[in-house]
Coordinates of C-alpha atoms and ligand atoms in Angstrom, one line a residue:
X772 CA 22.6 7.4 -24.3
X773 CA 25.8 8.1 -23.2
X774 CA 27.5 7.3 -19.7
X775 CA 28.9 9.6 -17.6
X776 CA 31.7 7.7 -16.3
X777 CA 33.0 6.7 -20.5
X778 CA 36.4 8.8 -19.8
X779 CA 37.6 6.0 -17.8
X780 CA 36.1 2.6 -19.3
X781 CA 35.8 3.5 -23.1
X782 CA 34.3 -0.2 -22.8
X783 CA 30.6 -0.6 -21.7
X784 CA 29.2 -3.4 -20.4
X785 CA 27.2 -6.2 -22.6
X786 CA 23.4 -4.8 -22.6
X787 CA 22.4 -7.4 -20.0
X788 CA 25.1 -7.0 -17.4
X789 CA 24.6 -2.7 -18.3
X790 CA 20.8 -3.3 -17.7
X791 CA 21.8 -5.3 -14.6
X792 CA 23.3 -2.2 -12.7
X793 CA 21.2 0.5 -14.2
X794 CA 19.0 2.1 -11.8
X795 CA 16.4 3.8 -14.2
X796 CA 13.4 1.9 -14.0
X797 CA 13.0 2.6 -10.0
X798 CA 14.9 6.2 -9.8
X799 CA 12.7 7.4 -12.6
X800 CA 10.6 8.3 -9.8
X801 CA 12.9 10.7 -8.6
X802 CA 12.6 12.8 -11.7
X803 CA 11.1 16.0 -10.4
X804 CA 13.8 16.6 -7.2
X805 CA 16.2 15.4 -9.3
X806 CA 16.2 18.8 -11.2
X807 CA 15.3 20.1 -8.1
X808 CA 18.2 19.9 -6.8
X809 CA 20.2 20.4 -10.2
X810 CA 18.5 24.0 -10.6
X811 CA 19.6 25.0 -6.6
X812 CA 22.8 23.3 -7.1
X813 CA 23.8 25.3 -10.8
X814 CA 22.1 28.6 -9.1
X815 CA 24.9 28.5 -6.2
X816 CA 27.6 27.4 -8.6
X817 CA 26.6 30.8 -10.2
X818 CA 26.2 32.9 -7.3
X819 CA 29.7 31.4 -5.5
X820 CA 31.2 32.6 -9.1
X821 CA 32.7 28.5 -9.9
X822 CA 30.2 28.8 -13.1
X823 CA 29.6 32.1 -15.3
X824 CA 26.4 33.5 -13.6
X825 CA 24.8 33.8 -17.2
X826 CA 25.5 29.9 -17.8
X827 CA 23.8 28.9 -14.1
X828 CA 20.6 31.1 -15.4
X829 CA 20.5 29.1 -18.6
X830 CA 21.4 25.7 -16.6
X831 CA 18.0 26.6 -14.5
X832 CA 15.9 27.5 -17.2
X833 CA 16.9 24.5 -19.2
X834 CA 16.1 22.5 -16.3
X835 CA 12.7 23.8 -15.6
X836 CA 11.9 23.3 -19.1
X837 CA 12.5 20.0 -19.1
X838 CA 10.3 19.9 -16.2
X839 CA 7.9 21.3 -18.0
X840 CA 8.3 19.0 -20.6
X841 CA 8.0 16.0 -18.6
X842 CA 4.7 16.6 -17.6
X843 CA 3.4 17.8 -20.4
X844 CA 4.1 14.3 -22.1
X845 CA 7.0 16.0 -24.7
X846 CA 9.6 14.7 -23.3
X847 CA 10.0 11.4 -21.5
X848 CA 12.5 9.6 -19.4
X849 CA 14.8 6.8 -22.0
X850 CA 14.6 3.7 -19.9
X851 CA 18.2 2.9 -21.6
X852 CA 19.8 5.5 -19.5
X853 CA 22.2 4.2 -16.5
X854 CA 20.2 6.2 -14.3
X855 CA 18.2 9.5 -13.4
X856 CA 20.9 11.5 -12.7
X857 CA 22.6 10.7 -15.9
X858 CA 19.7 11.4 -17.9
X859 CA 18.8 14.7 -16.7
X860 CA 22.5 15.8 -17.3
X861 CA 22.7 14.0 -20.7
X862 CA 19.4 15.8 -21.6
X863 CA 20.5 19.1 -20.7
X864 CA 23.9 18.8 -22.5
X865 CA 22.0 17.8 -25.8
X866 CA 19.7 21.1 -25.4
X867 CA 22.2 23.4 -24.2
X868 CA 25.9 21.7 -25.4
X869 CA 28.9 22.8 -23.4
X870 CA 27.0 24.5 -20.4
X871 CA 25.7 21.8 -19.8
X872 CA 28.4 20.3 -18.9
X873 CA 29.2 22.7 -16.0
X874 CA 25.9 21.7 -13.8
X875 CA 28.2 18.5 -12.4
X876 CA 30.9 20.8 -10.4
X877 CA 31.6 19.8 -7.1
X878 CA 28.8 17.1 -7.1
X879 CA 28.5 13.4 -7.4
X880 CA 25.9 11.0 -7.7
X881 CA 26.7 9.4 -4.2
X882 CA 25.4 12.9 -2.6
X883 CA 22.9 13.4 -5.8
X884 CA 21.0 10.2 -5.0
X885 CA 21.2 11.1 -0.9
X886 CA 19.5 14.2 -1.6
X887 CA 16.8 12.7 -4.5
X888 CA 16.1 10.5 -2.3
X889 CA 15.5 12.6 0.8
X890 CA 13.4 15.1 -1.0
X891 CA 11.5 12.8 -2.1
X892 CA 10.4 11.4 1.2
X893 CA 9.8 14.9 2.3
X894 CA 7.2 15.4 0.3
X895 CA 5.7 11.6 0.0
X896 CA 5.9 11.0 3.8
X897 CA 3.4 13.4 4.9
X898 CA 0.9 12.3 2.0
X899 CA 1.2 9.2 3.6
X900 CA 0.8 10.4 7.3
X901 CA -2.0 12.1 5.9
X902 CA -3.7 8.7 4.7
X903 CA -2.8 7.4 8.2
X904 CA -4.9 10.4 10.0
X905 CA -7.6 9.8 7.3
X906 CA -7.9 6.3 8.2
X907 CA -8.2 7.3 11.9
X908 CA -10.9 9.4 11.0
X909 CA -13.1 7.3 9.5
X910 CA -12.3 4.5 12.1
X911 CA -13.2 7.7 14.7
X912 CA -16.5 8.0 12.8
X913 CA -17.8 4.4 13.4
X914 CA -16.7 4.4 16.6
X915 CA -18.5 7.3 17.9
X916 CA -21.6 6.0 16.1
X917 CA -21.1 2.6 18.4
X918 CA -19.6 4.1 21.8
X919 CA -22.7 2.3 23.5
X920 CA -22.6 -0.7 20.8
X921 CA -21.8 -4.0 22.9
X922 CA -19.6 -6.3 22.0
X923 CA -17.5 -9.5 23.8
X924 CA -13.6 -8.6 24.5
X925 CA -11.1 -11.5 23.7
X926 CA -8.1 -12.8 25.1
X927 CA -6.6 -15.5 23.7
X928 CA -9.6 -15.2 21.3
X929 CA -11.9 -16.3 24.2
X930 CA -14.8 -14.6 25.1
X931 CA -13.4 -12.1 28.1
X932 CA -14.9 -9.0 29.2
X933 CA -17.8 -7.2 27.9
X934 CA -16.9 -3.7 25.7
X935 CA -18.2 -1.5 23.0
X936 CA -17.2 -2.0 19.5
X937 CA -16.2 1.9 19.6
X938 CA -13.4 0.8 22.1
X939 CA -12.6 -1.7 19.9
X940 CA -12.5 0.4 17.2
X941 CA -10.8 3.2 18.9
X942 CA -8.1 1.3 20.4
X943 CA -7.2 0.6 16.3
X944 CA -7.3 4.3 16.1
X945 CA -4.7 4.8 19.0
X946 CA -2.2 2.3 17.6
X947 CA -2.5 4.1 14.3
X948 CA -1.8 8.0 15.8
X949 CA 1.6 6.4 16.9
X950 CA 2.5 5.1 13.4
X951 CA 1.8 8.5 12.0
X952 CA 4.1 10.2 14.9
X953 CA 6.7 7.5 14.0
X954 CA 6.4 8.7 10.5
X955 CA 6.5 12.7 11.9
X956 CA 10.0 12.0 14.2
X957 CA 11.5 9.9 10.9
X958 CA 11.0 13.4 9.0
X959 CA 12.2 15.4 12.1
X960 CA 16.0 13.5 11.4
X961 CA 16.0 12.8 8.0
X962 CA 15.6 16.9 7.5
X963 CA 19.6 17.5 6.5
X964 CA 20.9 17.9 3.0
X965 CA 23.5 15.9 1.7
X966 CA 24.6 17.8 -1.0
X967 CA 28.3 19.1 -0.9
X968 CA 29.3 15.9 0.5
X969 CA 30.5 14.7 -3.2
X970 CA 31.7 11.1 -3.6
X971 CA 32.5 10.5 0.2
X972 CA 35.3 13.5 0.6
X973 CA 33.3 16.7 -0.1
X974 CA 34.6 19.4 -2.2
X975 CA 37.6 22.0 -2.8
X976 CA 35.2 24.1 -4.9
X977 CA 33.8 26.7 -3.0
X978 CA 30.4 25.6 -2.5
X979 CA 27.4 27.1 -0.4
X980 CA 26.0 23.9 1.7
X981 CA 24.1 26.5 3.9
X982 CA 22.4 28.2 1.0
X983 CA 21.7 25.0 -1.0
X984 CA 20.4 23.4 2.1
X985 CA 18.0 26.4 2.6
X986 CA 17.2 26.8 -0.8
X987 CA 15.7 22.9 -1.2
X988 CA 14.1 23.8 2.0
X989 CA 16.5 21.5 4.5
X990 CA 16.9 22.4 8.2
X991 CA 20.8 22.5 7.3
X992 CA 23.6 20.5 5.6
X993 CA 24.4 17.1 6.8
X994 CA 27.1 17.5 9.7
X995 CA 29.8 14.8 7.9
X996 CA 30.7 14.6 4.1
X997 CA 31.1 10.4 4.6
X998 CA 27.6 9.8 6.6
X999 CA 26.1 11.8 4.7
X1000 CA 26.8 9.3 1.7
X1001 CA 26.7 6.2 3.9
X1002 CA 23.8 7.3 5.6
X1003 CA 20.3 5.4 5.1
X1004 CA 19.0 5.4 8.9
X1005 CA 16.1 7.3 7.5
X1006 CA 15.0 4.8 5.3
X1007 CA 15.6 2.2 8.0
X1008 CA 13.3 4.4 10.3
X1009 CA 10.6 4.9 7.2
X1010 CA 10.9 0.9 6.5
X1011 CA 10.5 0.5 9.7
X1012 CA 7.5 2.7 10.7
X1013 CA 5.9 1.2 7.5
X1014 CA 6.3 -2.4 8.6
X1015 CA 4.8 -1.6 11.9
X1016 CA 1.5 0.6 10.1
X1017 CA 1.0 -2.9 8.3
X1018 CA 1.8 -4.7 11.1
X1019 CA -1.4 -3.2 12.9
X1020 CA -3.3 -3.3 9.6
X1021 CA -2.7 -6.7 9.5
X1022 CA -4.2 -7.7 12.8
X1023 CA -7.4 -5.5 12.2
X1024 CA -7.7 -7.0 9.0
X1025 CA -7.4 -11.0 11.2
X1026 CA -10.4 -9.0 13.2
X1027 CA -12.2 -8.4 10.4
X1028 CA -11.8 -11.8 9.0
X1029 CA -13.0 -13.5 11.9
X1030 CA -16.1 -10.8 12.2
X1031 CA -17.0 -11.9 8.7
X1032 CA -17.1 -15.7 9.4
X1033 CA -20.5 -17.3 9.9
X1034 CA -19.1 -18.2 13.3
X1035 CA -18.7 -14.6 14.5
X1036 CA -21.6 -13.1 12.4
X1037 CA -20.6 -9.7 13.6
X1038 CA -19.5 -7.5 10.1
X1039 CA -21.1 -7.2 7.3
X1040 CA -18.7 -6.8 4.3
X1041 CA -20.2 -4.9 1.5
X1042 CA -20.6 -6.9 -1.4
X1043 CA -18.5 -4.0 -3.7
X1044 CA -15.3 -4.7 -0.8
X1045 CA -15.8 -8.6 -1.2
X1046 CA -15.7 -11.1 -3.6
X1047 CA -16.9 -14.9 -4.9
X1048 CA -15.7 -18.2 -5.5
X1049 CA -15.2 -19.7 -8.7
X1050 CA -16.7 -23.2 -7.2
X1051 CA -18.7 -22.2 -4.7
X1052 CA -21.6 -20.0 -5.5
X1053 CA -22.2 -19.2 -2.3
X1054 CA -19.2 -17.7 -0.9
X1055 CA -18.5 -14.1 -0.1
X1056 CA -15.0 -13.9 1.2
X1057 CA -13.2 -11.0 2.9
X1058 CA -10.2 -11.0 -0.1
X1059 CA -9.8 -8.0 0.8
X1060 CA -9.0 -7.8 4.5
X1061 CA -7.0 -11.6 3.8
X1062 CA -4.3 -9.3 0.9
X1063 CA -4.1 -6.6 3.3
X1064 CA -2.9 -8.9 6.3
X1065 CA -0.8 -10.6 3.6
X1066 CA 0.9 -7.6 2.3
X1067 CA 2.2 -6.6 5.7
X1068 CA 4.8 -9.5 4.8
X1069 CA 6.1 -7.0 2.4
X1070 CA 6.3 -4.5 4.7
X1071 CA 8.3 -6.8 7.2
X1072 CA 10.4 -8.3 4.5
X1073 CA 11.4 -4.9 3.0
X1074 CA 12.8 -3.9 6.8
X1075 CA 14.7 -7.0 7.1
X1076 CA 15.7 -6.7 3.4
X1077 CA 16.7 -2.9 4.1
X1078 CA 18.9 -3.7 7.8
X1079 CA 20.5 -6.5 5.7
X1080 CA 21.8 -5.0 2.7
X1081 CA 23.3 -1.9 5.5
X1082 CA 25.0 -4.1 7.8
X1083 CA 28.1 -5.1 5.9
X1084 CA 28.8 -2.4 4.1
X1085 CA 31.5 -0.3 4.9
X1086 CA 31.0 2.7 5.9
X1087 CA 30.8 5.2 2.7
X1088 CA 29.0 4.7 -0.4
X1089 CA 28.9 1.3 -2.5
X1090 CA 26.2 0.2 -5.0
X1091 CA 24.7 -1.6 -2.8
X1092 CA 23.0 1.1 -1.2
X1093 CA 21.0 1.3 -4.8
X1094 CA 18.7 -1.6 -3.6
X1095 CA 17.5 0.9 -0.9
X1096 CA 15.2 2.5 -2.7
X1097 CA 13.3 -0.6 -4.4
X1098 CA 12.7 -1.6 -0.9
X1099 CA 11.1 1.9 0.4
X1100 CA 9.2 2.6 -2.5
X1101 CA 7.5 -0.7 -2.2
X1102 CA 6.8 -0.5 1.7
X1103 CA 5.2 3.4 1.1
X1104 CA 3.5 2.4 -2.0
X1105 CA 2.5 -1.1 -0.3
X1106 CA 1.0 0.7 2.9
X1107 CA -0.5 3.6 1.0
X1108 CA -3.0 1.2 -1.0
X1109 CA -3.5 -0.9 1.9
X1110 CA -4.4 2.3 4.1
X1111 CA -7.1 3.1 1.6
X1112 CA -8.0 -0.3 1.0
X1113 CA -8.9 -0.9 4.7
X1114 CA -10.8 2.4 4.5
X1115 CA -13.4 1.5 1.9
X1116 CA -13.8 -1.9 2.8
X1117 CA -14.1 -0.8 6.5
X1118 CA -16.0 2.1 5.9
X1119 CA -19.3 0.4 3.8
X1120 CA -19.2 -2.7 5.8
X1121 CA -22.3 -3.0 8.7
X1122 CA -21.9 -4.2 12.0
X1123 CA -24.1 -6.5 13.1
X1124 CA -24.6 -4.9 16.5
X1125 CA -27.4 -7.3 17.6
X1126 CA -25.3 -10.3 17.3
X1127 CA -22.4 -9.0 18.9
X1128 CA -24.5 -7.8 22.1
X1129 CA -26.2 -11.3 22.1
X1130 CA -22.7 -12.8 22.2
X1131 CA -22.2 -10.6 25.8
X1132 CA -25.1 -12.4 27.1
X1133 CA -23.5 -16.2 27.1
X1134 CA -19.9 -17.1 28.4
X1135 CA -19.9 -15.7 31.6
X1136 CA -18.1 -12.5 30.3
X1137 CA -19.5 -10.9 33.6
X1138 CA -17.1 -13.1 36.0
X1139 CA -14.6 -10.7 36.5
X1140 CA -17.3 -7.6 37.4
X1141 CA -18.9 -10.0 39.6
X1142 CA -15.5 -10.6 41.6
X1143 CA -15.3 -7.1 41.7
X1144 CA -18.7 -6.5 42.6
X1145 CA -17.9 -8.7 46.0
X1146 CA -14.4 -6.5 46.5
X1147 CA -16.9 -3.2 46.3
X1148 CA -18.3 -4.8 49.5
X1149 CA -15.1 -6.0 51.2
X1150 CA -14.0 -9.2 50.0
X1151 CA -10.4 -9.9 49.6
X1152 CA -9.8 -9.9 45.8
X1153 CA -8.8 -13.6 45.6
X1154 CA -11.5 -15.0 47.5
X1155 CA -14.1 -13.2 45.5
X1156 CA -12.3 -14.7 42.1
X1157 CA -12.7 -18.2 43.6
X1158 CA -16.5 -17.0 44.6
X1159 CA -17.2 -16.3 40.8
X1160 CA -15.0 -18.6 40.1
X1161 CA -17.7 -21.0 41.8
X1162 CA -20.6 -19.8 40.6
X1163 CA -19.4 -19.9 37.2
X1164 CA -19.0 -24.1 37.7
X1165 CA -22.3 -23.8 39.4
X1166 CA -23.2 -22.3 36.1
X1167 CA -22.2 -24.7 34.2
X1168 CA -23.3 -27.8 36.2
X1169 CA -26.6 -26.5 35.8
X1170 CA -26.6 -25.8 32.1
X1171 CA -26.6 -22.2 32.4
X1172 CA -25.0 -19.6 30.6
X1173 CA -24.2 -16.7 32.6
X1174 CA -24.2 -15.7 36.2
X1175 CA -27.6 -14.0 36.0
X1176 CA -29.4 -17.2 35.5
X1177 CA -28.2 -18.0 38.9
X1178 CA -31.3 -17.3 42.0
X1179 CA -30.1 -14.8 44.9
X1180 CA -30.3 -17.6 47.3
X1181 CA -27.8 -19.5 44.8
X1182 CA -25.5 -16.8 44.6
X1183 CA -25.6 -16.2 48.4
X1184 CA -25.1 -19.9 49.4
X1185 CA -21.6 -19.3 48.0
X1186 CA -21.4 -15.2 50.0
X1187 CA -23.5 -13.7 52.0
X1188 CA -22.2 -10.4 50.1
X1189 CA -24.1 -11.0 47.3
X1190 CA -27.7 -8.4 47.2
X1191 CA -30.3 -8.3 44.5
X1192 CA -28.6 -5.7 43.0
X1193 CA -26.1 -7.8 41.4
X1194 CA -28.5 -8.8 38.7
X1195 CA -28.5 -5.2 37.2
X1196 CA -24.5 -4.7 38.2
X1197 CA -23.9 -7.8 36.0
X1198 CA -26.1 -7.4 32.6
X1199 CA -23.3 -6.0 29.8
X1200 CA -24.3 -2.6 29.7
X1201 CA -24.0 -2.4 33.7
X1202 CA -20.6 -3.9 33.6
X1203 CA -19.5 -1.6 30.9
X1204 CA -20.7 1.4 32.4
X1205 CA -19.1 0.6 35.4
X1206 CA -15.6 0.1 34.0
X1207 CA -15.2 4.1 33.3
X1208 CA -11.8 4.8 34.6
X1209 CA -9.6 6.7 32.0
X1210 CA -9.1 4.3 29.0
X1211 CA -11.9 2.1 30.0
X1212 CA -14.7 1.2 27.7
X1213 CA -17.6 3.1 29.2
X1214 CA -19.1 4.9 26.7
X1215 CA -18.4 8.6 28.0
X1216 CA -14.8 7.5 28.5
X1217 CA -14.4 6.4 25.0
X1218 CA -16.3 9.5 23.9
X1219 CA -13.3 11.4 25.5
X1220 CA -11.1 9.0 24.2
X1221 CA -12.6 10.3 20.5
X1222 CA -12.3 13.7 21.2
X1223 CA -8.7 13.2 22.4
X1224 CA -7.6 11.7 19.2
X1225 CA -9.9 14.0 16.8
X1226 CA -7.6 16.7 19.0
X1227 CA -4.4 15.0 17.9
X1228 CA -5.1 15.1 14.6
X1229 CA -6.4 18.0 13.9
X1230 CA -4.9 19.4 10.7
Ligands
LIG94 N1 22.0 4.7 -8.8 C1 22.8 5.0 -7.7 C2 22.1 4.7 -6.4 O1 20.9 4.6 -6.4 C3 23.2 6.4 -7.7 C4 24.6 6.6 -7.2 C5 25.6 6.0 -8.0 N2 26.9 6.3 -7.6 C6 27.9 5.5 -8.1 N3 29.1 5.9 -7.7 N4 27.8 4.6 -8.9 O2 22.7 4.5 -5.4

């Protein structure tokens, strides 16, 4: 294959150091808006009169043929070439000779790539938005299903408050509706097209940006010929938004891990979304919440990877801007599987809701309802912490494992402010019903809290 640059350097490269800067084997994947952009491109060289109009309609109709061809398997991309661009222009001057040759006008592969690249995450970005919202639907489902289910709230992975697992589950859900709007603004800016910026320095041909720009289906051109060659904030943003989404996935997936342990007892993994031990045949391990938490280091590694290769580079194109897309591919590709991953494995596994309501009977995890059960009847906030506070020693002196076991007379040694009904106020359910403000766990208030985010993501 030839190289589009053999005018100047009639001497290549040895095959390693050629292979070395050749950007093929990831930019294959920009095949399809690659001609994309060639057949808009060759159609306004045409219609601005820089190219016979005859030759731009034989340019575009070359180019969706080899399309065509692509997918049908009768034509494929040569791994030896540089690069996408240069293949798709070598191929079309092969088919079509000197025509061919025309498609380049006014064009480089500094705003090429910009725009490949951009139309590329137009249409891949919302896919994956789309597996976000899916996610959040099926994390919805189950939480719906156990809005009433009880289960211990940590902090500092101590046994805190009583909730539901559908607030559990639902505040998952919340996190993940603001990765997918991260991933909605990111699309919002990364909207302009590049092309007419050339190298760095635009063009003197007379080219239509505004047509071109409608025509691939851009809000408008980029504002500045040199950021729009320099620029890669979008894939920062993208990098970014995708090391946050496995961020999150990666502390539901430490959740999940510690639900599965004999300790916890409270999920069931299905046997199909687990797997064994070569030693120990009794094991059934949680692989695949562990390599979803793992692969969020991808995710993080690409960001830093991404902010590092931008911050020394001056500012208009260099090859180093080529890593860039190695780096995004991986974190969409990386967070696409993982999304599905945690939605089978999440999906078929059971919730042991008995054990998790037992484990709201013992560790006092009614404390803090009881302080507030003494405020409700007047007590200064602080003093009714030390009350419970008390109790809870009381408790413990005594070998008891929550504040119910305590007698009325007990309880009212330490306040007079204490009535029978404090034994119903206290059990789990009580306490969780009672904590309804907006955002609480109560189980109508998370009920709204579902219907609120089914509302957001509505398709
Ligand atoms: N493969 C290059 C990239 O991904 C395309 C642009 C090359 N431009 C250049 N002047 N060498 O960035």
């Amino acid at each position: 294959m030839n190289v589009l640059w053999s005018g100047r350097l009639e001497e290549k490269p040895d095959p390693e150091a050629f292979a070395f800067q050749a950007s093929i084997r990831i930019d294959q994947r920009l095949v399809l808006e690659d001609i994309q952009g060639s057949r808009v491109h060759a159609r306004m060289l045409g219609n601005q009169g820089l190219i016979p109009r005859e030759t731009a309609e034989l340019l575009d109709q070359e180019l969706a043929r080899i399309a065509e061809d692509l997918s049908a398997g009768t034509l494929a991309v040569d791994p030896s070439a540089e690069d996408i661009h240069s293949f798709i222009e070598e191929t079309l001057t092969q088919r079509l000779g000197e025509p061919g040759k025309m498609v380049h006008a006014g064009r480089s592969r500094n705003d090429q790539v910009a725009v490949d690249f951009r139309l590329y995450l137009k249409r891949a970005v919302p896919e994956l938005r789309e597996n976000i919202l899916e996610t959040i639907r099926v994390l919805l489902d189950r939480a719906e299903v156990h809005a009433e289910s009880l289960m211990p709230g940590y902090t500092h992975l101590q046994r805190a408050q009583p909730v539901t697992l559908g607030h559990h589950l639902t505040a998952w859900s919340a996190a993940l509706l603001r990765d997918a709007g991260r991933f909605a603004d990111a699309l919002v800016r990364l909207d302009e097209c590049p092309l007419g910026a050339g190298a760095l320095a635009g063009s003197g041909l007379a080219l239509d940006r505004g047509a071109v720009a409608a025509a691939l289906g851009f809000r408008g051109p980029s504002l500045n010929s040199m950021d729009a060659v320099a620029d890669r904030d979008f894939a920062l943003e993208l990098a970014s938004a995708c090391g946050i989404t496995m961020t999150h996935l990666s502390r539901f997936c430490e959740d999940a891990v510690l639900w599965a342990s004999e300790e916890f007892k409270f999920l069931n993994l299905a046997e199909s979304w687990s797997t064994g031990s070569s030693i120990m045949p009794q094991k059934k391990n949680p692989d695949f919440a562990e390599l979803i938490r793992g692969k969020s280091a991808r995710g993080i590694g690409n960001l830093v990877s991404l902010l590092t290769l931008l911050k020394g580079l001056p500012y208009a194109y260099a090859k180093d801007l080529q890593e860039d897309k190695e780096l995004l591919f991986d974190s969409l590709d990386t967070l696409g599987s993982c999304l599905r991953m945690f939605r089978g494995m999440l999906g078929s596994a059971a919730f042991n809701v008995d054990r998790m309501a037992e484990a709201c009977a013992e560790g006092f995890l009614e404390a803090t309802d009881a302080a507030e059960y003494l405020v409700r009847k007047g007590m200064p906030f602080r003093e009714a912490h030390a009350v419970a506070a008390q109790a809870v020693r009381d408790c413990l002196a005594a070998g008891q494992g929550s504040l119910r076991d305590r007698t009325l007379a007990e309880l009212q040694e330490l306040s007079g402010l204490f009535g029978e009904d404090v034994f119903t106020a206290l059990t789990p359910s009580a306490a969780v019903a009672a904590r309804n403000l907006p955002g609480g766990p109560a189980p109508e208030e998370v009920r709204r809290q579902i219907s609120f985010l089914r509302e957001q993501i509505r398709r």
